[in-house]
């Protein structure tokens, strides 16, 4: 159905994105295309869709695929019908039904007499009942735009579908519809996603890197198991190599000490035997050369083992290299931090919720805040943070508590600062420069990154910098609120975020439609709007 042969892509600035990528997609395959942020997954998908030309290699496609992109800005000036490429058919059908049975109209319609009915049914299926096909795409939310293109699958019924982060802007109901489509469709699929629930519905995982693409014959859980086995074996190799290095250093020390003792004994014997001074100097020089030679042999051996160990460590997954170091919240578990008594908020003089909200948040809880798009989750977060006041009801907040709100764009980061400057601003204990840089290293920011402007950071890098900044305070925040934190992260960075959050011992509120993520961070209570 589709074959990529030695495909490469070079950016306009001559930076190589990937090279010699080869992949075959067969009929009825359901493939997950994964890889770190910036490796080129979306670019490769666009090449498959015919929207980008590769810099090298060959692409063979039997059936042109239906493509659902991640970003929709290029369609903003179009109507829904134009974006879905059904405008001409709908117009021809309308004219035919009005008596204009021309050859041109019949050619445009191409016997597709159910096109209008299919459009209506598809939009209704994807919860877009209120939309008009003549409505402009610019008027839609991100989730609605995604649903429009997903509805196009039902309309066009393609045999081959490419999906780029299709669940990113979908609420829980929209995700369930997407999952049902993926499970039930007979179409061939290639899906770029970090949604683990979605990835587990696909039967092949292909991991993209700059040099190649590696395929695993199973879903994402199977892939993760294989990667874990490889990681465990790598850690075992590192431990073995560390043991060899310790023994080599001990052997070096023992050999040198033995040589030094022998040299001292030899010198004493020579002195007792009355050996001439010139001969003594010659023997001394010979001993020094021998010691130097022994040192050189052992130094070379230790150096070789050290280089091998460095190479092994560099192959470790980023998560295994990181150290978080959150300090615990000073508030004891179970203390009431926030209490809402019959609260509500108004927009255009209309209450946001049908009934006032009544709930409380206690220290140490892990809460999932759920609700459909537009249900008021962001408003409730602002009420909890004290950025808004309720129009009715009463709020209680414990005094002297600190809360940090982390949105999906990581807006806490000041784009005008460098990585080091941003970290320094969070250092409430006035750490020395070298101490801050040690912390940055723990979060995978090397010397080359310290002066990098924050506005150049990827979503994953911004997330890691925020986590690093939170550890620089002398006390972790009492409450962390995460608002769709996984939307712009690849799988590797989601795992890093999950590990960091699981080390944090304060109160956590997470807004997310990603059920797997909520399960992994142990969200044990749900507030549903």
Coordinates of C-alpha atoms in Angstrom, one line a residue:
X1 CA 0.0 0.0 0.0
X2 CA 2.9 2.4 0.9
X3 CA 6.6 2.0 0.7
X4 CA 9.3 4.4 1.9
X5 CA 12.8 3.6 0.6
X6 CA 15.8 5.4 2.0
X7 CA 13.8 8.6 2.6
X8 CA 15.7 11.6 4.0
X9 CA 14.6 15.1 4.8
X10 CA 16.8 18.2 5.1
X11 CA 15.4 21.5 6.5
X12 CA 15.7 24.8 4.5
X13 CA 18.7 25.7 6.8
X14 CA 20.4 22.5 5.7
X15 CA 19.9 20.7 9.0
X16 CA 19.4 17.0 8.5
X17 CA 16.1 15.8 10.2
X18 CA 16.4 12.1 9.3
X19 CA 18.1 9.9 6.6
X20 CA 17.7 6.5 5.0
X21 CA 14.3 5.8 6.5
X22 CA 12.7 2.7 5.0
X23 CA 9.2 1.4 5.9
X24 CA 6.5 -0.7 4.3
X25 CA 2.8 -0.2 5.2
X26 CA 0.7 -3.2 4.2
X27 CA -3.1 -3.3 3.7
X28 CA -5.0 -3.4 7.1
X29 CA -1.9 -2.5 9.1
X30 CA -2.5 -0.4 12.2
X31 CA 0.8 1.3 12.9
X32 CA 1.9 3.6 15.7
X33 CA 4.6 6.0 14.7
X34 CA 6.5 7.2 17.8
X35 CA 9.8 8.9 18.6
X36 CA 11.1 11.9 20.6
X37 CA 9.9 15.4 20.0
X38 CA 11.7 16.9 17.1
X39 CA 12.7 13.7 15.5
X40 CA 10.4 14.3 12.5
X41 CA 7.2 12.2 13.0
X42 CA 4.9 14.8 11.6
X43 CA 7.3 15.5 8.7
X44 CA 7.4 11.9 7.8
X45 CA 3.6 11.7 8.0
X46 CA 3.3 14.7 5.6
X47 CA 5.7 13.0 3.2
X48 CA 3.4 9.9 3.3
X49 CA 0.4 12.2 2.7
X50 CA 2.2 13.8 -0.3
X51 CA 2.2 17.3 1.4
X52 CA 6.0 17.4 1.6
X53 CA 8.6 16.2 -0.9
X54 CA 11.5 14.2 0.7
X55 CA 15.1 15.4 0.1
X56 CA 16.1 12.0 -1.0
X57 CA 14.8 8.4 -1.4
X58 CA 11.7 7.1 -3.0
X59 CA 8.0 7.0 -2.0
X60 CA 5.5 4.5 -3.6
X61 CA 1.8 4.9 -2.7
X62 CA -0.9 2.6 -4.2
X63 CA -3.8 4.5 -2.7
X64 CA -3.6 8.2 -1.7
X65 CA -4.2 8.4 2.1
X66 CA -6.7 10.5 3.9
X67 CA -4.7 12.8 6.2
X68 CA -5.8 14.3 9.5
X69 CA -3.1 16.9 10.5
X70 CA -2.1 18.0 14.0
X71 CA -2.4 21.8 13.1
X72 CA -5.3 23.3 11.2
X73 CA -4.4 27.0 10.7
X74 CA -4.0 26.5 7.0
X75 CA -7.7 25.7 6.7
X76 CA -9.0 28.7 8.7
X77 CA -10.0 30.7 5.6
X78 CA -12.1 27.7 4.3
X79 CA -15.6 26.6 5.1
X80 CA -16.1 23.2 6.6
X81 CA -17.3 21.8 3.3
X82 CA -14.2 23.2 1.5
X83 CA -11.8 21.8 4.1
X84 CA -13.5 18.4 3.7
X85 CA -13.5 18.7 -0.1
X86 CA -17.2 18.1 -0.4
X87 CA -18.3 21.6 -1.4
X88 CA -18.5 20.9 -5.2
X89 CA -20.4 17.7 -4.7
X90 CA -22.9 19.3 -2.4
X91 CA -23.4 22.2 -4.8
X92 CA -23.9 19.9 -7.7
X93 CA -26.4 17.8 -5.8
X94 CA -28.4 20.9 -4.8
X95 CA -28.5 22.2 -8.4
X96 CA -29.5 18.8 -9.7
X97 CA -32.3 18.6 -7.2
X98 CA -33.4 22.1 -8.3
X99 CA -33.6 20.9 -11.9
X100 CA -30.2 21.8 -13.2
X101 CA -29.3 18.3 -14.4
X102 CA -26.2 19.3 -16.4
X103 CA -23.4 17.0 -17.5
X104 CA -21.0 19.1 -15.4
X105 CA -23.1 18.6 -12.3
X106 CA -23.5 14.9 -12.9
X107 CA -19.7 14.5 -13.3
X108 CA -19.1 16.5 -10.1
X109 CA -21.6 14.4 -8.2
X110 CA -20.2 11.1 -9.7
X111 CA -23.3 9.2 -8.5
X112 CA -22.6 10.1 -4.9
X113 CA -26.3 10.7 -4.1
X114 CA -25.9 10.1 -0.3
X115 CA -23.2 12.8 0.1
X116 CA -25.4 15.2 2.0
X117 CA -26.8 12.6 4.2
X118 CA -23.4 11.1 5.0
X119 CA -22.1 14.6 5.9
X120 CA -25.0 15.2 8.3
X121 CA -24.6 11.7 9.9
X122 CA -20.8 12.1 10.2
X123 CA -21.0 15.5 11.9
X124 CA -23.7 14.2 14.3
X125 CA -21.6 11.1 15.1
X126 CA -18.7 13.4 16.2
X127 CA -21.0 15.6 18.3
X128 CA -21.0 18.5 15.8
X129 CA -24.7 18.7 15.4
X130 CA -24.8 22.5 15.7
X131 CA -22.3 23.1 12.9
X132 CA -23.2 24.3 9.4
X133 CA -21.1 23.0 6.5
X134 CA -20.8 26.6 5.2
X135 CA -19.3 27.7 8.6
X136 CA -15.7 28.9 8.4
X137 CA -13.1 26.8 10.1
X138 CA -11.6 29.8 11.9
X139 CA -14.8 29.9 14.1
X140 CA -14.1 26.4 15.5
X141 CA -12.2 25.3 18.6
X142 CA -9.2 23.0 18.3
X143 CA -11.3 20.0 19.3
X144 CA -14.0 20.8 16.8
X145 CA -11.5 21.1 14.0
X146 CA -10.1 17.7 14.8
X147 CA -13.6 16.3 14.9
X148 CA -14.4 17.8 11.5
X149 CA -11.5 16.0 9.9
X150 CA -12.4 12.8 11.7
X151 CA -15.9 13.1 10.4
X152 CA -14.4 13.3 7.0
X153 CA -13.3 9.7 7.4
X154 CA -16.9 8.6 7.6
X155 CA -17.8 10.8 4.6
X156 CA -15.0 9.7 2.3
X157 CA -14.6 6.1 3.7
X158 CA -10.9 6.0 2.7
X159 CA -8.9 2.7 2.7
X160 CA -5.8 4.4 4.1
X161 CA -5.8 7.0 6.9
X162 CA -2.9 9.0 8.5
X163 CA -3.6 10.6 11.9
X164 CA -1.3 13.1 13.5
X165 CA -2.0 13.5 17.3
X166 CA -5.8 13.0 16.8
X167 CA -6.7 12.9 20.5
X168 CA -4.8 16.1 21.5
X169 CA -7.8 18.4 21.7
X170 CA -10.5 15.9 22.3
X171 CA -12.5 15.6 25.5
X172 CA -13.2 12.2 27.1
X173 CA -16.3 11.6 25.0
X174 CA -14.5 12.5 21.7
X175 CA -11.6 10.2 22.7
X176 CA -14.0 7.3 23.2
X177 CA -15.4 7.8 19.7
X178 CA -11.9 7.9 18.3
X179 CA -10.9 4.7 20.1
X180 CA -14.0 3.0 18.8
X181 CA -13.1 4.0 15.2
X182 CA -9.6 2.7 15.6
X183 CA -10.8 -0.6 17.0
X184 CA -13.5 -1.2 14.5
X185 CA -12.1 0.2 11.2
X186 CA -10.9 -2.0 8.4
X187 CA -8.8 0.9 7.0
X188 CA -5.1 0.9 7.1
X189 CA -3.8 3.3 9.8
X190 CA -0.6 5.1 10.5
X191 CA -1.0 7.1 13.8
X192 CA 1.4 9.6 15.4
X193 CA 0.3 10.0 19.1
X194 CA 1.4 10.1 22.7
X195 CA -2.0 8.8 23.9
X196 CA -1.1 5.4 25.4
X197 CA -4.7 4.2 25.4
X198 CA -4.8 4.9 21.6
X199 CA -1.4 3.4 21.0
X200 CA -2.4 0.2 22.6
X201 CA -5.2 -0.2 20.0
X202 CA -2.6 -0.4 17.3
X203 CA -0.8 -3.7 16.4
X204 CA 2.6 -2.4 15.3
X205 CA 4.9 0.3 16.9
X206 CA 7.5 1.9 14.7
X207 CA 10.1 4.1 16.5
X208 CA 11.7 6.8 14.4
X209 CA 15.2 8.2 15.0
X210 CA 17.5 10.3 12.9
X211 CA 19.2 7.3 11.4
X212 CA 16.5 4.6 11.1
X213 CA 13.0 3.3 12.0
X214 CA 12.7 0.2 14.2
X215 CA 9.4 -1.7 14.2
X216 CA 8.0 -3.9 17.0
X217 CA 5.3 -6.5 16.3
X218 CA 2.9 -5.5 19.1
X219 CA 1.1 -2.6 20.7
X220 CA 2.7 0.1 22.9
X221 CA 2.7 -2.0 26.1
X222 CA 4.6 -4.7 24.2
X223 CA 7.0 -2.1 22.9
X224 CA 7.5 -0.7 26.4
X225 CA 8.2 -4.2 27.8
X226 CA 10.9 -4.7 25.1
X227 CA 12.5 -1.4 25.8
X228 CA 12.4 -2.1 29.5
X229 CA 14.2 -5.4 28.9
X230 CA 16.8 -3.6 26.9
X231 CA 17.2 -0.9 29.5
X232 CA 17.6 -3.6 32.3
X233 CA 20.2 -5.3 30.2
X234 CA 22.0 -2.0 29.6
X235 CA 21.9 -1.2 33.4
X236 CA 23.3 -4.7 34.1
X237 CA 26.1 -4.0 31.6
X238 CA 26.9 -0.7 33.3
X239 CA 27.0 -2.3 36.7
X240 CA 29.4 -5.0 35.4
X241 CA 31.6 -2.4 33.7
X242 CA 31.7 -0.3 36.9
X243 CA 32.8 -3.4 38.8
X244 CA 35.5 -4.1 36.2
X245 CA 36.7 -0.4 36.5
X246 CA 36.9 -0.6 40.3
X247 CA 39.0 -3.8 40.0
X248 CA 41.2 -2.3 37.4
X249 CA 41.9 0.8 39.6
X250 CA 42.5 -1.5 42.6
X251 CA 44.9 -3.6 40.5
X252 CA 46.7 -0.4 39.4
X253 CA 47.1 0.8 42.9
X254 CA 48.3 -2.6 44.2
X255 CA 50.8 -3.1 41.4
X256 CA 52.3 0.4 41.9
X257 CA 52.5 -0.1 45.7
X258 CA 54.2 -3.5 45.2
X259 CA 56.7 -1.9 42.7
X260 CA 57.4 1.0 45.1
X261 CA 58.1 -1.5 47.9
X262 CA 60.4 -3.5 45.6
X263 CA 62.2 -0.3 44.6
X264 CA 62.8 0.7 48.2
X265 CA 64.1 -2.8 49.2
X266 CA 66.4 -2.8 46.2
X267 CA 67.8 0.6 47.1
X268 CA 68.5 -0.5 50.6
X269 CA 70.4 -3.6 49.4
X270 CA 72.4 -1.5 47.1
X271 CA 73.4 0.9 49.8
X272 CA 74.4 -1.9 52.1
X273 CA 76.5 -3.5 49.3
X274 CA 78.3 -0.2 48.8
X275 CA 77.3 0.2 45.2
X276 CA 78.9 3.2 43.5
X277 CA 76.8 6.4 43.3
X278 CA 76.9 6.5 39.5
X279 CA 75.6 2.9 39.4
X280 CA 73.0 3.8 42.0
X281 CA 71.7 6.6 39.7
X282 CA 71.5 4.2 36.8
X283 CA 69.6 1.7 38.8
X284 CA 67.3 4.5 40.1
X285 CA 66.5 5.7 36.6
X286 CA 65.8 2.1 35.5
X287 CA 63.4 1.7 38.4
X288 CA 61.6 5.0 37.6
X289 CA 61.3 3.9 33.9
X290 CA 59.8 0.6 35.0
X291 CA 57.3 2.3 37.3
X292 CA 56.4 4.8 34.6
X293 CA 55.8 1.9 32.1
X294 CA 53.6 0.1 34.6
X295 CA 51.6 3.3 35.3
X296 CA 51.2 3.8 31.5
X297 CA 49.9 0.3 30.9
X298 CA 47.4 0.5 33.8
X299 CA 46.3 4.1 32.9
X300 CA 45.6 3.0 29.3
X301 CA 43.5 0.0 30.6
X302 CA 41.6 2.2 33.0
X303 CA 41.0 4.8 30.3
X304 CA 39.7 2.2 27.9
X305 CA 37.2 0.9 30.5
X306 CA 36.2 4.4 31.4
X307 CA 35.4 5.3 27.8
X308 CA 33.4 2.1 27.4
X309 CA 31.4 2.9 30.5
X310 CA 30.8 6.5 29.3
X311 CA 29.4 5.1 26.0
X312 CA 27.1 2.7 27.9
X313 CA 25.8 5.5 30.2
X314 CA 25.2 7.8 27.2
X315 CA 22.9 5.1 25.8
X316 CA 20.7 5.1 28.9
X317 CA 17.1 6.4 28.5
X318 CA 16.8 10.0 29.7
X319 CA 14.6 9.0 32.6
X320 CA 17.3 6.7 34.0
X321 CA 19.8 9.6 34.0
X322 CA 17.6 12.1 35.9
X323 CA 17.4 12.9 39.6
X324 CA 14.4 14.9 40.8
X325 CA 15.0 15.8 44.5
X326 CA 11.6 17.3 45.5
X327 CA 11.5 18.3 49.2
X328 CA 8.3 17.3 51.0
X329 CA 5.4 19.7 51.7
X330 CA 5.4 21.0 55.2
X331 CA 1.6 20.6 55.5
X332 CA 0.6 17.4 57.2
X333 CA -1.6 15.0 55.3
X334 CA -5.3 15.5 55.7
X335 CA -5.3 19.2 56.5
X336 CA -8.1 21.1 54.6
X337 CA -6.5 23.4 52.1
X338 CA -9.6 24.5 50.2
X339 CA -13.3 24.2 50.8
X340 CA -16.1 25.2 48.5
X341 CA -19.6 25.7 49.8
X342 CA -22.3 26.1 47.1
X343 CA -20.0 28.2 44.9
X344 CA -20.9 29.3 41.4
X345 CA -19.6 31.7 38.8
X346 CA -21.4 33.8 36.2
X347 CA -20.7 34.5 32.5
X348 CA -23.1 37.0 30.8
X349 CA -25.1 36.9 34.0
X350 CA -25.7 33.2 33.6
X351 CA -24.4 30.7 36.2
X352 CA -21.7 28.5 34.8
X353 CA -22.9 25.3 36.7
X354 CA -26.5 24.2 37.1
X355 CA -26.0 23.8 40.8
X356 CA -23.4 25.3 43.2
X357 CA -20.3 23.2 43.8
X358 CA -19.6 21.7 47.2
X359 CA -16.2 19.9 47.8
X360 CA -13.0 20.2 49.8
X361 CA -9.3 19.5 49.0
X362 CA -7.1 18.1 51.8
X363 CA -3.3 18.0 51.9
X364 CA -1.7 15.1 50.1
X365 CA -4.7 14.2 47.9
X366 CA -4.3 13.3 44.2
X367 CA -7.3 14.6 42.3
X368 CA -8.4 14.3 38.7
X369 CA -10.5 17.3 37.6
X370 CA -12.7 16.1 34.7
X371 CA -15.4 17.5 32.5
X372 CA -16.2 18.0 28.8
X373 CA -14.8 21.0 27.0
X374 CA -16.5 24.1 28.2
X375 CA -17.6 22.6 31.5
X376 CA -15.7 25.2 33.5
X377 CA -12.5 23.4 34.5
X378 CA -10.3 26.4 33.9
X379 CA -12.7 28.7 35.8
X380 CA -12.6 26.3 38.8
X381 CA -8.8 26.2 38.8
X382 CA -8.8 30.1 38.9
X383 CA -11.2 30.0 41.8
X384 CA -8.9 27.5 43.7
X385 CA -5.9 29.7 43.0
X386 CA -7.7 32.8 44.1
X387 CA -7.5 34.5 40.7
X388 CA -11.3 34.7 40.6
X389 CA -13.9 35.1 43.3
X390 CA -17.2 33.2 43.2
X391 CA -20.4 35.1 42.3
X392 CA -22.2 33.0 44.9
X393 CA -21.3 30.7 47.7
X394 CA -18.3 30.7 50.1
X395 CA -14.7 29.7 49.7
X396 CA -12.3 28.7 52.5
X397 CA -8.5 28.7 51.9
X398 CA -5.9 27.6 54.4
X399 CA -3.4 30.4 55.1
X400 CA 0.3 30.4 54.0
X401 CA -0.1 27.8 51.4
X402 CA 1.8 27.9 48.1
X403 CA 0.3 26.6 44.8
X404 CA 1.9 26.3 41.4
X405 CA -0.2 26.2 38.2
X406 CA 1.4 24.4 35.2
X407 CA -0.5 24.8 32.0
X408 CA 0.1 22.9 28.8
X409 CA 2.2 25.7 27.4
X410 CA 4.4 25.9 30.6
X411 CA 3.7 29.6 30.8
X412 CA 5.6 29.9 34.1
X413 CA 8.7 30.1 31.9
X414 CA 9.8 33.6 30.9
X415 CA 10.8 33.4 27.2
X416 CA 13.0 36.4 27.5
X417 CA 15.4 34.6 29.8
X418 CA 18.1 32.0 29.2
X419 CA 17.8 28.5 30.7
X420 CA 20.2 29.4 33.5
X421 CA 18.6 32.8 34.2
X422 CA 15.2 31.1 34.5
X423 CA 16.5 28.6 37.0
X424 CA 18.2 31.3 39.0
X425 CA 14.9 33.1 39.4
X426 CA 13.4 30.1 41.2
X427 CA 16.4 29.7 43.6
X428 CA 14.8 30.9 46.8
X429 CA 17.8 29.7 48.9
X430 CA 20.3 31.8 46.8
X431 CA 22.2 28.8 45.5
X432 CA 25.7 29.4 44.1
X433 CA 26.0 29.4 40.3
X434 CA 27.7 26.1 40.2
X435 CA 25.0 24.5 42.4
X436 CA 22.2 25.7 40.0
X437 CA 24.1 24.3 37.1
X438 CA 24.5 21.0 38.8
X439 CA 20.7 20.9 39.3
X440 CA 20.2 21.8 35.6
X441 CA 22.5 18.9 34.7
X442 CA 20.3 16.6 36.7
X443 CA 17.4 17.6 34.4
X444 CA 19.4 16.9 31.3
X445 CA 20.5 20.6 30.6
X446 CA 24.1 20.3 29.8
X447 CA 26.7 23.2 29.5
X448 CA 25.6 23.8 25.9
X449 CA 22.0 24.5 27.1
X450 CA 22.6 27.0 29.9
X451 CA 22.7 30.0 27.7
X452 CA 20.0 28.8 25.3
X453 CA 17.0 31.2 25.2
X454 CA 13.8 29.7 26.7
X455 CA 11.8 30.7 23.7
X456 CA 13.7 28.0 21.7
X457 CA 12.9 25.2 24.0
X458 CA 10.6 22.3 23.0
X459 CA 7.6 21.3 25.0
X460 CA 9.5 18.5 26.7
X461 CA 12.4 20.8 27.5
X462 CA 10.1 23.4 29.0
X463 CA 8.5 20.8 31.2
X464 CA 11.9 19.6 32.4
X465 CA 13.0 23.2 33.1
X466 CA 9.8 23.8 35.2
X467 CA 10.4 20.6 37.2
X468 CA 14.0 21.7 37.8
X469 CA 12.9 25.1 38.9
X470 CA 10.5 23.6 41.4
X471 CA 13.3 21.7 43.0
X472 CA 15.4 24.9 43.4
X473 CA 13.1 26.3 46.1
X474 CA 13.9 25.4 49.7
X475 CA 10.3 24.0 49.9
X476 CA 8.2 22.3 47.3
X477 CA 4.8 23.9 46.7
X478 CA 1.9 22.6 48.8
X479 CA -0.2 22.2 45.7
X480 CA 0.6 21.6 42.0
X481 CA -2.2 22.0 39.4
X482 CA -1.5 20.4 36.0
X483 CA -3.7 21.5 33.1
X484 CA -3.5 19.0 30.2
X485 CA 0.2 18.5 30.9
X486 CA 0.8 15.8 28.4
X487 CA -0.7 17.5 25.3
X488 CA 2.6 18.7 23.9
X489 CA 4.9 15.9 25.2
X490 CA 6.3 12.8 23.6
X491 CA 6.1 9.5 25.3
X492 CA 9.6 9.8 26.8
X493 CA 8.9 13.2 28.4
X494 CA 5.5 12.0 29.7
X495 CA 7.4 9.2 31.5
X496 CA 9.7 11.8 33.0
X497 CA 6.8 14.0 34.1
X498 CA 5.0 10.9 35.6
X499 CA 8.1 9.9 37.5
X500 CA 8.6 13.4 38.9
X501 CA 5.0 13.8 39.9
X502 CA 5.1 10.4 41.7
X503 CA 8.1 11.6 43.7
X504 CA 6.2 14.8 44.7
X505 CA 4.4 14.4 48.1
X506 CA 2.2 17.5 48.1
X507 CA -1.4 18.0 46.9
X508 CA -1.9 17.3 43.2
X509 CA -4.8 18.4 40.9
X510 CA -4.6 17.2 37.3
X511 CA -6.9 18.2 34.4
X512 CA -6.4 15.6 31.8
X513 CA -8.4 13.5 29.3
X514 CA -5.5 11.0 29.3
X515 CA -6.9 8.2 31.5
X516 CA -3.6 6.2 31.4
X517 CA -1.7 9.2 32.7
X518 CA -4.2 9.8 35.5
X519 CA -3.8 6.1 36.5
X520 CA 0.0 6.3 36.4
X521 CA 0.1 9.3 38.7
X522 CA -2.2 7.6 41.1
X523 CA -5.1 10.0 40.9
X524 CA -7.5 8.4 43.5
X525 CA -10.3 11.0 43.5
X526 CA -12.3 12.5 40.8
X527 CA -14.1 15.9 40.7
X528 CA -16.3 15.9 37.6
X529 CA -18.0 19.0 36.3

